Amino acid sequence: SINHKHPSATNPTRRTAVRHFRRPHRCYASLLSPSGRRCRVVKRQGVNKTNIYIPTMHFHLSFIASALSAGTVFSFAPTIGQSNLRASSSLQMSADDTVTLGIFGGGTVGGGIVEILSKKKSYFQQLTGKNIEVKKVCVRDASKPRDFTLPEGCSVVTSYDDILNDDDIDIAVEVMGGTTDAKDVVMGALKNGKSVVTANKALIAKDLGEIESLVSSLDGDTQFRYEAAVCGGIPIIRSMQSDFVGDEINLMSGIINGCTNFMLTAMDRDGKSYDEALSQASDLGYAEADPTLDVGGFDARSKLKILMRLAYGIDVEEDEISCRGITELTKIDFGYAKTLGGTIKLLGVAEKSDSGEVSAFVSPCYVTNDDPLSSVNGATNAIEVISDNLVSSIYIGQGAGRFPTANSCINDIVALAKGDM
């Protein structure tokens, strides 16, 4: 768990006591106590707050802030700007009327990008004044059959250098995943003057600071865009970069992993066990062969770290964010949640207190039925942003999948072709 304190706040101290978690009309309770004990929940209404106390019941309920109470206090030092959105009249294209792409990864998302570009080729030409063409797709095995048709003139290659060293390629699109080769590809492309579009949340969470520093040091119009890295088809990254410039974000809370939300919906609505819900998620392609990143909450934690950097300008290590997954939840827990008038959702939450501290965690939470997030079911993602000016903004949509994720990549590609900021 983490707490960041603004340098103007005096006498920063380590939090050791459970505190109240206040927000307009709602109070979430983390469902897994640090001790792992099963607990009882009693709500007492106070002035502008709801207190949740913890002594003994089947529910693994603890106060939402107990997941944060042992956090370390850091200096609140904004580290990000909008270096990846620098103004540009247009990219330095290989030809005046053509934007050429090289795609790293020919799987689900890479194929979706190719299909959307082919389907809407004429429209994109009218919109940008440029022909957007895929010149090369880099894959591990060129002989493997693909579930999409390559555009005319596009070749399949197996060496990263075939794209990185091709001066005719304007934009490198990284959708192959991972944090080792992917980082080399992204950094190499930027250093070679190519703008980069990626959907790689793990890479962004781990190395965004280093990547932005490189972009800031480059001359010309080289840009780095990563809309698809958080919540797939929901345009949350762009919104965080541009729609809250004059605002102050106080709280972000959201369902930011589609696999676990699908499973929790099945356990709540359909009465399935954890194992049954996981099996169904795997059959439908929502869960990976190894679902640990999803069910352990680690995927959601990576996304929350990225959102915290955009909202509060702070950069922390992922393991500093308290993280609990859904593996210990049972059907009985959902029965108790219904008795209390709510349900259980895996939430990523980051809150800035009145004193300037920022606290964050990922955990299964009890959510009341009158909360907007309680009705977000299936593999859908949703994020609520509480801010001074806009008060409450809710973003909801498909958080993963071939075309939702590819669509966000396409938006970044088209923006670069248009020369948008």
Coordinates of C-alpha atoms in Angstrom, one line a residue:
S1 CA 0.0 0.0 0.0
I2 CA 1.2 3.5 -0.6
N3 CA 0.6 7.0 0.7
H4 CA 2.1 10.1 -1.1
K5 CA 2.1 13.4 0.6
H6 CA 2.4 16.8 -1.0
P7 CA 5.6 18.6 0.0
S8 CA 3.6 21.6 1.2
A9 CA 1.9 19.5 3.9
T10 CA 3.6 19.8 7.2
N11 CA 4.8 17.0 9.4
P12 CA 4.3 14.0 7.2
T13 CA 3.8 10.9 9.4
R14 CA 3.4 7.2 8.8
R15 CA -0.3 6.1 9.0
T16 CA -0.8 3.4 11.6
A17 CA -4.5 3.7 12.3
V18 CA -7.5 2.9 10.2
R19 CA -9.1 6.1 8.9
H20 CA -12.4 7.0 7.4
F21 CA -12.8 6.7 3.6
R22 CA -15.1 9.4 2.5
R23 CA -16.7 10.1 -0.8
P24 CA -20.0 11.5 -2.1
H25 CA -22.8 9.1 -1.1
R26 CA -20.7 6.0 -1.1
C27 CA -18.3 4.0 0.9
Y28 CA -16.4 0.9 -0.3
A29 CA -15.1 -1.8 2.0
S30 CA -12.2 -4.0 1.1
L31 CA -13.2 -7.6 1.5
L32 CA -9.8 -9.0 2.6
S33 CA -8.4 -8.0 5.9
P34 CA -4.6 -7.8 6.3
S35 CA -4.8 -10.6 8.8
G36 CA -7.0 -12.8 6.6
R37 CA -9.5 -13.2 9.4
R38 CA -13.2 -13.3 8.7
C39 CA -15.0 -10.3 10.0
R40 CA -18.3 -8.7 10.8
V41 CA -19.4 -5.4 9.3
V42 CA -21.4 -2.7 11.1
K43 CA -22.2 0.6 9.4
R44 CA -22.7 3.7 11.5
Q45 CA -23.8 6.9 9.8
G46 CA -21.8 10.0 11.0
V47 CA -21.4 13.5 9.6
N48 CA -20.3 13.2 6.0
K49 CA -18.8 9.7 6.5
T50 CA -19.6 6.1 7.1
N51 CA -17.6 4.1 9.6
I52 CA -17.0 0.4 9.0
Y53 CA -15.9 -1.5 12.0
I54 CA -14.3 -5.0 12.0
P55 CA -14.7 -7.6 14.7
T56 CA -16.1 -11.2 13.3
M57 CA -18.2 -12.7 10.5
H58 CA -17.7 -15.1 7.5
F59 CA -17.0 -12.1 5.2
H60 CA -13.3 -11.3 4.8
L61 CA -14.4 -7.6 5.4
S62 CA -12.0 -5.0 6.5
F63 CA -12.2 -1.3 6.4
I64 CA -11.2 0.0 2.9
A65 CA -8.4 2.0 4.4
S66 CA -7.0 -0.9 6.5
A67 CA -5.4 -2.0 3.3
L68 CA -3.6 1.3 3.2
S69 CA -2.9 1.9 6.9
A70 CA 0.6 0.5 6.9
G71 CA 1.7 2.5 3.8
T72 CA 4.9 4.5 3.5
V73 CA 4.8 8.3 3.1
F74 CA 6.5 9.7 0.0
S75 CA 7.1 13.1 -1.3
F76 CA 4.4 14.1 -3.8
A77 CA 6.6 15.1 -6.7
P78 CA 4.8 15.4 -10.1
T79 CA 6.9 13.7 -12.7
I80 CA 4.8 13.7 -15.8
G81 CA 3.7 16.2 -18.3
Q82 CA 2.3 15.7 -21.8
S83 CA 5.6 15.1 -23.5
N84 CA 4.1 12.4 -25.6
L85 CA 1.4 14.8 -26.9
R86 CA 3.7 17.6 -28.2
A87 CA 2.2 19.8 -30.8
S88 CA 3.0 18.9 -34.4
S89 CA 1.7 20.0 -37.7
S90 CA 2.2 16.5 -39.1
L91 CA 4.5 13.6 -38.8
Q92 CA 7.6 13.5 -41.0
M93 CA 6.1 11.0 -43.4
S94 CA 7.9 8.8 -45.8
A95 CA 5.8 10.4 -48.6
D96 CA 3.6 13.4 -48.4
D97 CA 0.4 11.5 -48.8
T98 CA 1.3 8.2 -47.0
V99 CA 1.7 7.1 -43.4
T100 CA 3.5 3.8 -43.2
L101 CA 3.2 1.3 -40.3
G102 CA 5.3 -1.5 -39.0
I103 CA 3.4 -3.8 -36.5
F104 CA 5.2 -5.9 -33.9
G105 CA 2.8 -8.7 -33.2
G106 CA 0.5 -10.6 -35.5
G107 CA -1.9 -12.0 -33.0
T108 CA -5.3 -11.0 -31.8
V109 CA -4.8 -7.2 -31.5
G110 CA -2.4 -6.9 -34.4
G111 CA -4.9 -8.7 -36.6
G112 CA -7.7 -6.4 -35.4
I113 CA -5.6 -3.4 -36.3
V114 CA -5.0 -4.7 -39.9
E115 CA -8.7 -5.5 -40.3
I116 CA -9.9 -2.1 -39.2
L117 CA -7.4 -0.3 -41.3
S118 CA -8.4 -2.3 -44.4
K119 CA -12.2 -1.9 -43.7
K120 CA -12.0 1.8 -43.2
K121 CA -9.2 2.7 -45.6
S122 CA -11.2 5.2 -47.6
Y123 CA -12.7 6.9 -44.6
F124 CA -9.3 7.3 -42.9
Q125 CA -7.9 8.8 -46.1
Q126 CA -10.6 11.4 -46.2
L127 CA -10.2 12.1 -42.4
T128 CA -6.4 12.5 -42.4
G129 CA -5.6 13.4 -46.0
K130 CA -3.1 10.5 -45.9
N131 CA -3.1 6.8 -47.0
I132 CA -2.4 4.7 -43.9
E133 CA -0.6 1.6 -45.0
V134 CA 0.8 -1.4 -43.2
K135 CA 4.2 -2.2 -44.7
K136 CA 5.4 -5.0 -42.4
V137 CA 4.2 -7.2 -39.6
C138 CA 6.8 -8.8 -37.4
V139 CA 6.0 -12.2 -35.8
R140 CA 8.0 -15.0 -34.2
D141 CA 6.9 -17.7 -36.7
A142 CA 6.2 -16.5 -40.3
S143 CA 4.9 -19.9 -41.3
K144 CA 2.0 -19.8 -38.8
P145 CA -1.4 -19.3 -40.3
R146 CA -3.0 -15.9 -39.5
D147 CA -6.7 -15.2 -39.0
F148 CA -6.6 -12.0 -41.0
T149 CA -5.7 -11.1 -44.6
L150 CA -2.5 -9.1 -45.1
P151 CA -2.9 -5.9 -47.1
E152 CA -1.4 -5.7 -50.6
G153 CA 2.3 -4.9 -50.4
C154 CA 2.6 -6.0 -46.7
S155 CA 5.2 -8.5 -45.8
V156 CA 5.6 -10.7 -42.8
V157 CA 9.1 -10.6 -41.1
T158 CA 10.7 -12.2 -38.1
S159 CA 13.5 -9.7 -37.3
Y160 CA 12.8 -6.6 -35.3
D161 CA 15.4 -4.7 -37.3
D162 CA 13.4 -5.2 -40.4
I163 CA 11.0 -2.6 -39.0
L164 CA 13.3 -0.6 -36.7
N165 CA 15.9 0.1 -39.5
D166 CA 13.3 0.7 -42.3
D167 CA 13.4 4.5 -42.9
D168 CA 10.2 4.3 -44.9
I169 CA 8.2 3.3 -41.8
D170 CA 6.8 6.2 -39.9
I171 CA 4.9 4.6 -37.0
A172 CA 5.9 1.4 -35.0
V173 CA 2.9 -0.3 -33.4
E174 CA 3.9 -2.6 -30.5
V175 CA 1.2 -5.2 -29.6
M176 CA 3.4 -8.2 -28.9
G177 CA 3.3 -7.9 -25.1
G178 CA 6.0 -8.5 -22.5
T179 CA 8.5 -6.1 -21.0
T180 CA 11.9 -7.1 -22.3
D181 CA 11.9 -7.4 -26.1
A182 CA 8.9 -5.0 -26.2
K183 CA 10.9 -2.3 -24.4
D184 CA 13.8 -2.8 -26.8
V185 CA 11.5 -2.4 -29.7
V186 CA 9.8 0.7 -28.3
M187 CA 13.0 2.5 -27.3
G188 CA 14.7 1.5 -30.6
A189 CA 11.8 2.8 -32.7
L190 CA 11.7 6.1 -30.8
K191 CA 15.5 6.6 -31.1
N192 CA 15.2 6.0 -34.9
G193 CA 12.7 8.8 -35.2
K194 CA 9.5 6.6 -35.4
S195 CA 6.4 7.5 -33.4
V196 CA 5.2 4.5 -31.3
V197 CA 1.7 3.2 -30.5
T198 CA 1.4 0.5 -27.9
A199 CA -1.2 -1.5 -26.0
N200 CA 1.3 -2.9 -23.5
K201 CA 0.1 -2.1 -20.0
A202 CA 2.9 -4.0 -18.3
L203 CA 5.6 -2.1 -20.2
I204 CA 3.9 1.3 -19.5
A205 CA 3.5 0.5 -15.8
K206 CA 7.1 -0.5 -15.5
D207 CA 8.9 1.9 -17.8
L208 CA 6.7 4.9 -18.7
G209 CA 9.0 7.4 -16.9
E210 CA 12.0 6.2 -18.9
I211 CA 10.1 6.3 -22.1
E212 CA 8.7 9.8 -21.6
S213 CA 12.2 11.0 -20.7
L214 CA 13.5 9.7 -24.0
V215 CA 10.6 11.2 -26.0
S216 CA 11.3 14.6 -24.3
S217 CA 14.9 14.5 -25.3
L218 CA 14.2 13.8 -29.0
D219 CA 14.0 16.4 -31.7
G220 CA 11.2 16.6 -34.2
D221 CA 7.7 15.3 -33.9
T222 CA 8.3 11.8 -32.5
Q223 CA 5.4 10.8 -30.2
F224 CA 4.5 8.0 -27.9
R225 CA 0.9 6.9 -27.5
Y226 CA -0.7 4.2 -25.3
E227 CA -4.5 4.7 -25.2
A228 CA -5.0 0.9 -25.5
A229 CA -2.9 0.1 -22.5
V230 CA -5.6 0.7 -19.9
C231 CA -9.1 -0.7 -20.2
G232 CA -9.0 -1.6 -23.9
G233 CA -11.6 0.3 -25.8
I234 CA -12.4 2.9 -23.1
P235 CA -10.6 6.3 -24.0
I236 CA -9.5 6.9 -20.4
I237 CA -5.9 7.8 -21.2
R238 CA -6.7 10.5 -23.6
S239 CA -9.3 11.9 -21.2
M240 CA -6.9 11.9 -18.3
Q241 CA -4.3 13.8 -20.4
S242 CA -6.6 16.4 -21.8
D243 CA -10.0 16.7 -20.0
F244 CA -8.8 17.3 -16.4
V245 CA -6.1 19.9 -17.1
G246 CA -8.0 22.6 -15.1
D247 CA -9.5 20.2 -12.6
E248 CA -8.3 18.4 -9.5
I249 CA -8.9 14.6 -9.3
N250 CA -9.7 13.5 -5.7
L251 CA -10.6 9.9 -6.3
M252 CA -10.4 7.2 -9.0
S253 CA -12.2 3.9 -8.5
G254 CA -12.9 1.3 -11.1
I255 CA -13.4 -2.2 -12.4
I256 CA -10.3 -2.4 -14.6
N257 CA -10.0 -6.1 -15.3
G258 CA -12.6 -7.8 -17.5
C259 CA -11.7 -11.4 -16.6
T260 CA -12.3 -11.0 -12.9
N261 CA -15.4 -8.9 -13.4
F262 CA -16.9 -11.7 -15.6
M263 CA -16.1 -14.3 -12.9
L264 CA -17.5 -12.2 -10.0
T265 CA -20.7 -11.6 -12.1
A266 CA -21.0 -15.4 -12.6
M267 CA -20.5 -16.0 -8.9
D268 CA -23.0 -13.4 -7.9
R269 CA -25.7 -13.6 -10.5
D270 CA -25.5 -17.2 -11.5
G271 CA -24.4 -18.7 -8.2
K272 CA -21.3 -20.3 -9.6
S273 CA -18.3 -21.4 -7.5
Y274 CA -14.9 -19.7 -8.1
D275 CA -13.6 -22.8 -10.0
E276 CA -16.8 -22.9 -12.2
A277 CA -16.5 -19.2 -13.0
L278 CA -12.8 -19.5 -13.9
S279 CA -13.5 -22.4 -16.1
Q280 CA -16.2 -20.5 -18.0
A281 CA -14.0 -17.5 -18.3
S282 CA -11.3 -19.7 -19.8
D283 CA -13.7 -21.3 -22.3
L284 CA -14.8 -17.9 -23.5
G285 CA -11.3 -16.6 -23.9
Y286 CA -11.4 -14.0 -21.0
A287 CA -8.8 -15.9 -18.9
E288 CA -5.3 -16.7 -20.0
A289 CA -3.9 -20.2 -19.7
D290 CA -2.2 -19.0 -16.6
P291 CA -4.8 -16.6 -15.0
T292 CA -2.6 -15.5 -12.1
L293 CA -2.2 -11.9 -13.4
D294 CA -5.9 -11.5 -13.6
V295 CA -7.3 -13.3 -10.5
G296 CA -4.4 -12.2 -8.4
G297 CA -5.2 -8.5 -9.1
F298 CA -1.8 -7.8 -10.6
D299 CA -3.2 -6.8 -14.0
A300 CA -5.5 -4.3 -12.4
R301 CA -2.6 -3.0 -10.3
S302 CA -0.5 -2.3 -13.4
K303 CA -3.4 -0.3 -14.8
L304 CA -4.0 1.6 -11.6
K305 CA -0.3 2.6 -11.4
I306 CA -0.6 4.1 -14.9
L307 CA -3.8 6.0 -14.0
M308 CA -2.1 7.3 -10.8
R309 CA 0.8 8.7 -12.8
L310 CA -1.6 10.6 -15.1
A311 CA -4.0 11.8 -12.3
Y312 CA -1.5 12.8 -9.6
G313 CA 1.9 13.0 -11.3
I314 CA 3.5 10.3 -9.1
D315 CA 5.5 7.3 -10.0
V316 CA 5.7 4.4 -7.6
E317 CA 6.8 0.8 -7.7
E318 CA 3.9 -1.6 -8.4
D319 CA 4.7 -3.7 -5.3
E320 CA 4.1 -0.6 -3.2
I321 CA 0.4 -0.8 -4.1
S322 CA -1.5 -3.1 -1.8
C323 CA -3.0 -5.9 -4.0
R324 CA -5.4 -8.7 -3.2
G325 CA -7.1 -10.9 -5.8
I326 CA -10.3 -12.8 -5.8
T327 CA -9.0 -16.4 -5.2
E328 CA -10.4 -16.6 -1.6
L329 CA -13.9 -15.5 -2.4
T330 CA -16.7 -18.0 -2.2
K331 CA -20.4 -18.2 -2.9
I332 CA -21.1 -17.6 0.8
D333 CA -19.4 -14.2 0.6
F334 CA -21.8 -13.1 -2.2
G335 CA -24.7 -14.3 0.0
Y336 CA -23.6 -12.0 2.8
A337 CA -23.1 -9.2 0.3
K338 CA -26.7 -9.6 -0.9
T339 CA -27.9 -9.6 2.7
L340 CA -26.1 -6.2 3.2
G341 CA -27.7 -4.9 0.0
G342 CA -24.8 -5.0 -2.4
T343 CA -22.3 -7.1 -4.3
I344 CA -18.6 -7.7 -4.6
K345 CA -16.3 -6.2 -7.2
L346 CA -12.6 -6.2 -7.7
L347 CA -11.7 -2.5 -7.6
G348 CA -8.6 -0.4 -8.2
V349 CA -8.9 2.7 -6.0
A350 CA -6.7 5.7 -5.7
E351 CA -7.6 8.6 -3.4
K352 CA -6.0 12.0 -2.6
S353 CA -6.8 13.2 0.9
D354 CA -7.5 16.8 2.0
S355 CA -3.9 16.9 3.3
G356 CA -2.5 15.9 0.0
E357 CA -1.7 12.3 0.6
V358 CA -2.4 9.7 -2.1
S359 CA -3.4 6.2 -1.2
A360 CA -4.1 3.3 -3.5
F361 CA -5.0 -0.4 -3.5
V362 CA -6.5 -3.2 -5.5
S363 CA -8.9 -5.5 -3.7
P364 CA -12.3 -7.2 -3.8
C365 CA -14.7 -4.6 -2.3
Y366 CA -18.3 -4.6 -1.0
V367 CA -20.2 -2.2 -3.3
T368 CA -23.7 -1.1 -2.4
N369 CA -26.5 -1.6 -5.0
D370 CA -26.9 2.2 -5.4
D371 CA -23.3 2.6 -6.6
P372 CA -22.9 2.9 -10.4
L373 CA -20.2 0.2 -10.4
S374 CA -22.5 -2.4 -8.9
S375 CA -24.4 -2.8 -12.1
V376 CA -21.3 -3.2 -14.3
N377 CA -21.3 -6.9 -15.2
G378 CA -19.6 -9.4 -17.4
A379 CA -16.3 -8.5 -19.0
T380 CA -17.1 -4.8 -19.0
N381 CA -14.8 -2.3 -17.4
A382 CA -15.8 1.0 -15.7
I383 CA -13.9 3.8 -14.1
E384 CA -15.4 6.6 -11.9
V385 CA -13.4 9.8 -11.5
I386 CA -14.3 12.2 -8.7
S387 CA -13.0 15.7 -9.2
D388 CA -13.5 19.3 -8.1
N389 CA -15.0 20.7 -11.3
L390 CA -16.7 17.7 -13.1
V391 CA -17.7 16.1 -9.7
S392 CA -18.3 12.6 -11.1
S393 CA -17.3 11.2 -14.4
I394 CA -17.9 7.6 -15.3
Y395 CA -16.2 5.8 -18.2
I396 CA -17.7 2.4 -19.2
G397 CA -17.0 0.0 -22.1
Q398 CA -15.2 -3.1 -23.3
G399 CA -11.9 -3.4 -21.5
A400 CA -10.3 -6.1 -23.6
G401 CA -10.7 -8.1 -26.8
R402 CA -9.6 -8.0 -30.4
F403 CA -11.5 -5.0 -31.7
P404 CA -12.0 -2.9 -28.6
T405 CA -8.2 -2.9 -28.0
A406 CA -7.4 -2.5 -31.7
N407 CA -9.8 0.4 -31.9
S408 CA -7.9 2.4 -29.3
C409 CA -4.7 1.7 -31.2
I410 CA -6.4 2.9 -34.4
N411 CA -7.4 6.1 -32.7
D412 CA -3.8 6.8 -31.8
I413 CA -2.6 6.0 -35.3
V414 CA -5.2 8.3 -36.9
A415 CA -4.3 11.1 -34.5
L416 CA -0.7 10.8 -35.4
A417 CA -1.6 10.8 -39.1
K418 CA -3.6 13.9 -38.6
G419 CA -0.9 15.6 -36.6
D420 CA -3.1 16.0 -33.5
M421 CA -1.5 17.1 -30.3

